[in-house]
Structure formats: C-alpha cells, structure tokens
Amino acid sequence: MTPTRQLVSGALISLVAGLMLWSMLWNGYLGTFWIWPLLMFTPDSWRGTTPFVVAGWIWYGIVITILVVGFGRLGRWPELLRRIARRPAPGAVAPVPAAAVGESEDVAAWPQLRAAGLGEVAELLVREAGDGRMNDVDFVRIRRAWDNARTDSTRLGPFDASVRGKGAGACLHPSGARDLPVRAARHDLLERQVLLGTVDSGVRTPYARRGTRFALDPRVLGTSMLAVGPSGAGKTGRLVRPVVESLALQALAGQAAVVAVASADARLGPDAAFDVVVRIGDPASVYDLDLYGGANDADEAATLLAEAFVGDLTGMDVRRAATALAQLLGPFRAAYGRFPAVPELRELLEQLKAPLDALRRALEAAGAQAMLRELDARVRQHGGSGDPGHVLADRVALLDRPAFASFFDTTGAGRPFSMAALEHPLRVRIDLPERSHADASRMLARLLLAQFNASAVARRDRSLFAFLAFDDASHTVTPGTLRGVQRLRSANAGVLLTLRSLDEVPEALRTPLLGAVGCRMAFAGVTTWDGKRFAEAWGTEWVETRDVTHRTVFADQPLTRAIHSFRKLVTGKAVTTDAVTVRQVERERWSASDLAHAVPPGHAVLSLDSVTGERAAPLLVNLTT
C-alpha cells in the first residue's frame, strides 16, 4: 500500500504542474493551437459577439476539465480522496452507515410508541429527556420494556400506566437503581458497548483500523474470551472491571445477568454496584452460596460437585466420582428433603457409622427401598480399587473449616445465591478467600464455572445475556467445564477467563481452550511459550514481500565511464541498478517472539469472533487511551 505521505506529495506536484500548464496556455506562452477547435466550430460572424464569448467559456471549461482529469489520474487524486474519506476521525468507534445515523436521530422521539398510538407517552418521555431527568440506562430500560410489551398484549396496560406515573423512572430494575454509583469506563448503552482503548497505528495494523476506538459487546463476548498476561499487566483494571461494569449497566436496563468472581481484595466495583455480594469466609456476608447450584436432581448435583472436587486431578474418573456422590445425595434427600451440608457430606463420604445408621433408619421409615439399595452400594464400594470416596472426602474437608462454618447451609436458614437465578437481570459479585484458603477457592471456582455452564444452557428464557467473569481462572478449567464453555455460544451466554500464564491450565487443555473461546487476548509481558500458543491459534497470512538487489553498473564507453567516475567522486557511491523481486509468502500474523517482546506496556494483542460468525484478525490495542 502506497504511504499517505507519498500520495499527498504526488497530488500536490500534479496540481502545481496542472496550474502551470493552464497558466502558460492562458497567457499564450504555448501559442494559440489549443483554441483552434473553438475557431473551427464557430462561424466567423460570431466574432466579438455574446455567443462567441459564451462558446469561449464553454471551451475553456472543457479544457480545464481535461486538465483536471489528466493530472488527477497522474497524481492519483481519487485514491487519496478515498483514503481520506474512509479513515475514521480520532475518537470514532467505527464508521456508521447512513441508515443507522437516521435511526439514531429518530429513536429519541420514540417513533415506536407514536406508531402504536401512545403519542402522549412518547411526548412525556421526550420532555423527561429534555429536562435532564432521563439517563442512558433509563432510555434503554424503557425501550426494552416496550419491546417486551409489544410482543405481549397483557403488558401494554402496565407499561402505559408505569410510564405515565413515573416518567423516566418507569419499569425499574428490582433493586430500584437507575445507574451505577461510579463508572470507571466509557459506555455506549445503545450499542451495548464498552470502550477498551485505541487500535495502534503501527504498520502491523490494517490501514482502515489504525487509530480507531476498540470496544466489546455481547455479540463478541457471547463467544467467550480468554486473556493471558502477567501480574500488573492490567487484566483487572483494563479488561475485567470495564466488562463487568458494562454488563452491570445492561442488567439495570433489563438486558443481562452478570456474575463476577474474584479474590476478596480485587477491585471490581463498590458493593452498591451489585445486587448480591457473596463474601465466602467472611462472617459478615449477607449472602451465602448454594453448593448444589439450585439443582433438585441428585444426579445433576453430583455431576456438578464431582467436576469441582476431582475434575482437576489427572487420572481421576469424574463419572465414577459423580456416581459415588449420587449414591449419597439421593438417599439423603429422600430421607431429609434436602441435600447434606458440608460436614454431613464429609461424614457420609468417610463412612462414619452413626450418620450412616441414622440415614438408613430414615430411609426404612420412609419406605425408600430404591434409595436403600443406592446407599448399600456405596457402602460396598467404599475402599475398593479405584474408589473415589477417600479423595472426595479429602476435597470436601477443604470446605469443612471453621472459616466456612456458616456457609453452604442447606437447611434454609441463610440467603444462598444460586446460578439458577440467571433468568433474572442480576448483578452478582462472589469474593473468594484466595489468600487464606487457596485450594478451597480454586475448587469453588471450578464449581461456579460448572454451575454456570449448566444453568445458562438450561434457562427457559434466554433473552437475557448471561455472563460469568473470572478475575483469576487459575486451575479452574477442566475437560468437563471446557465442553460446557463450548455450548454457551448458542445459549446467549459467555465467560471471561483471565490467566497469568497458560501454565495454569493442564497441558492437554491449553490448545483446546484457545480453540473453544472466540476472543483471545495476549497482554504485554507474556512469555514466548504462551506466545507460541497464541501464534498457532491466530495462524498465518499471505503477505507481499519485495527483495531489492543492488548491482554496480560497469560502462563500456569511455564517456560513460568518465561520467560514472565523476558521479562517484561527487556522491561517494558507485552507480548501481536495482532489481526488485516481488513474492507472496506465508507469515505468522503475530510470532511468539513479537508477542513476548514487541508489545508495549499497557497494550494487548487480541482477536475477536462474533456469535454470527464474523472474525477480526489480531490487532494491537492501546488500553491506556
């Protein structure tokens, strides 16, 4: 591609040359040959009359047009104009079609409401916006409520009454909030986008993308995202928090449900920005966590627990572990009408006599013969070859600690949060005690990912975009949860996984993980080993290379040799000719070395996929602007 500077200089030179030629023609320096057609095609009687003057100006216009076209083609004016026209202005997110800009002007007047005969309601909302009583969350929330009411006639009356009575405060989120306490990023709620930064203007970036703003929305987050970078690279402040904040705003507008999982000291926003804050291990926590994810079926609950408890262990059969857990959860629920709490589950896995005898007596009294057989089978298999009971008991013991004594309650005394609530526009933050209980935190993270995968797919109403964000997904991905992530795209859901290094994922899952997510992000400071995985995922591209060979010219004629000698004496360089070879070669979009050493601090290289199949090649993005 010809540099813009070269196009500009060529255009200016051709413009000056054209003006000089016209000046010479007009002033007669080149004779009068160029007006012969005028004299040939006009009668002699016209000389000195008005028709001759008009004809003269028409001919001058024709000559000027010929000069403009000729010198314009010579100076490549059309290419320069096209490049200037398609280059977005600094600060623009993307070029917007003209049809969309008409839409943006009309939407503020609520044309849908007017078309439905609700002109008074539309005027009320226009006045609310004009008086400054309506923000972007109010606008998007009311518009979504109208879309729902339009598809269900029973909602039209309540919608009309709510807007007439409350104006911009109509159709509120259950929390009553109309905005977040603070916004740390820039958002466009109409497009459901959050601004992350600016695309770098370097030579690696396609010309049309240079200097444009870069944003994320549910269309790309619905393919899930993996971000890798060392500590301090900016994963939390420049990616996780803006994304969580954007989806929290969309939740207030009734468009999304978001769950953010982080350590207790992570800064993902104030407590007031969330509807539910679960601080596991903190006695002051208002909310608890449902260990069974709202499941009512023992086999489903056992599968989720097995994935969390032993899914990260090499050589451990998760299905056998799920069977062993189901042999205890089913009988316990049949006997007591609930699933066991953590201490009770540990005692059953350790096969303590007193709780087993009490459970057996309760089953006999209830006449649950099928569940008695399940319990007896677990007793017989305990301690056998390949039995996962001891491993499960050890893992459950990580949760059976004094710090968690008031958590994971199953008696109904607490306020547990369950992933089954994803059908509602919730804003949830779960703080894990990573400093004091690292192993338990990783196990809970695996459990939350497994529960999210199951609940997001099982939703009857998928109109809300469900999203799970991990500030640190170390040792969270298992073969089972990875298969679950691949199914989220069709369920209007996605996850964000951040890692310090791909070494925090089992080696056998590193390549499948990069293939399972649609959006991949490498922060500055990644290692060459991690960079190699990203380079393989991004593949190669065909590029044009030019090899220039310089050859010294040896003259045969004495005069020519003398001229060459004089030129060498003046310039200090021998006379050479250039041989240019143009080739098409296949090259990595970003090599492992470039990712490790050529990405500046505060930058990241990322590629995007959309749920509709559109793809964007990896781009270098400045996350500080």
PDB file of C-alpha atoms in Angstrom, residues 261-267 429-435 471-472:
ATOM      1  CA  VAL A 261     -15.787 -13.993  40.624  1.00  0.00           C
ATOM      2  CA  ALA A 262     -12.634 -12.530  42.150  1.00  0.00           C
ATOM      3  CA  SER A 263     -10.435 -12.536  45.201  1.00  0.00           C
ATOM      4  CA  ALA A 264     -11.539 -10.573  48.225  1.00  0.00           C
ATOM      5  CA  ASP A 265      -9.036  -7.771  47.504  1.00  0.00           C
ATOM      6  CA  ALA A 266      -9.870  -7.349  43.806  1.00  0.00           C
ATOM      7  CA  ARG A 267     -11.441  -4.043  42.792  1.00  0.00           C
ATOM      8  CA  ARG A 429     -20.078 -10.496  42.856  1.00  0.00           C
ATOM      9  CA  ILE A 430     -18.541 -13.506  44.605  1.00  0.00           C
ATOM     10  CA  ASP A 431     -15.390 -12.908  46.655  1.00  0.00           C
ATOM     11  CA  LEU A 432     -13.181 -15.962  47.171  1.00  0.00           C
ATOM     12  CA  PRO A 433     -10.706 -16.255  50.078  1.00  0.00           C
ATOM     13  CA  GLU A 434      -7.701 -16.932  47.871  1.00  0.00           C
ATOM     14  CA  ARG A 435      -5.105 -15.754  50.376  1.00  0.00           C
ATOM     15  CA  ASP A 471     -10.608 -12.206  37.592  1.00  0.00           C
ATOM     16  CA  ASP A 472      -8.302 -15.211  38.039  1.00  0.00           C
TER      17      ASP A 472
END
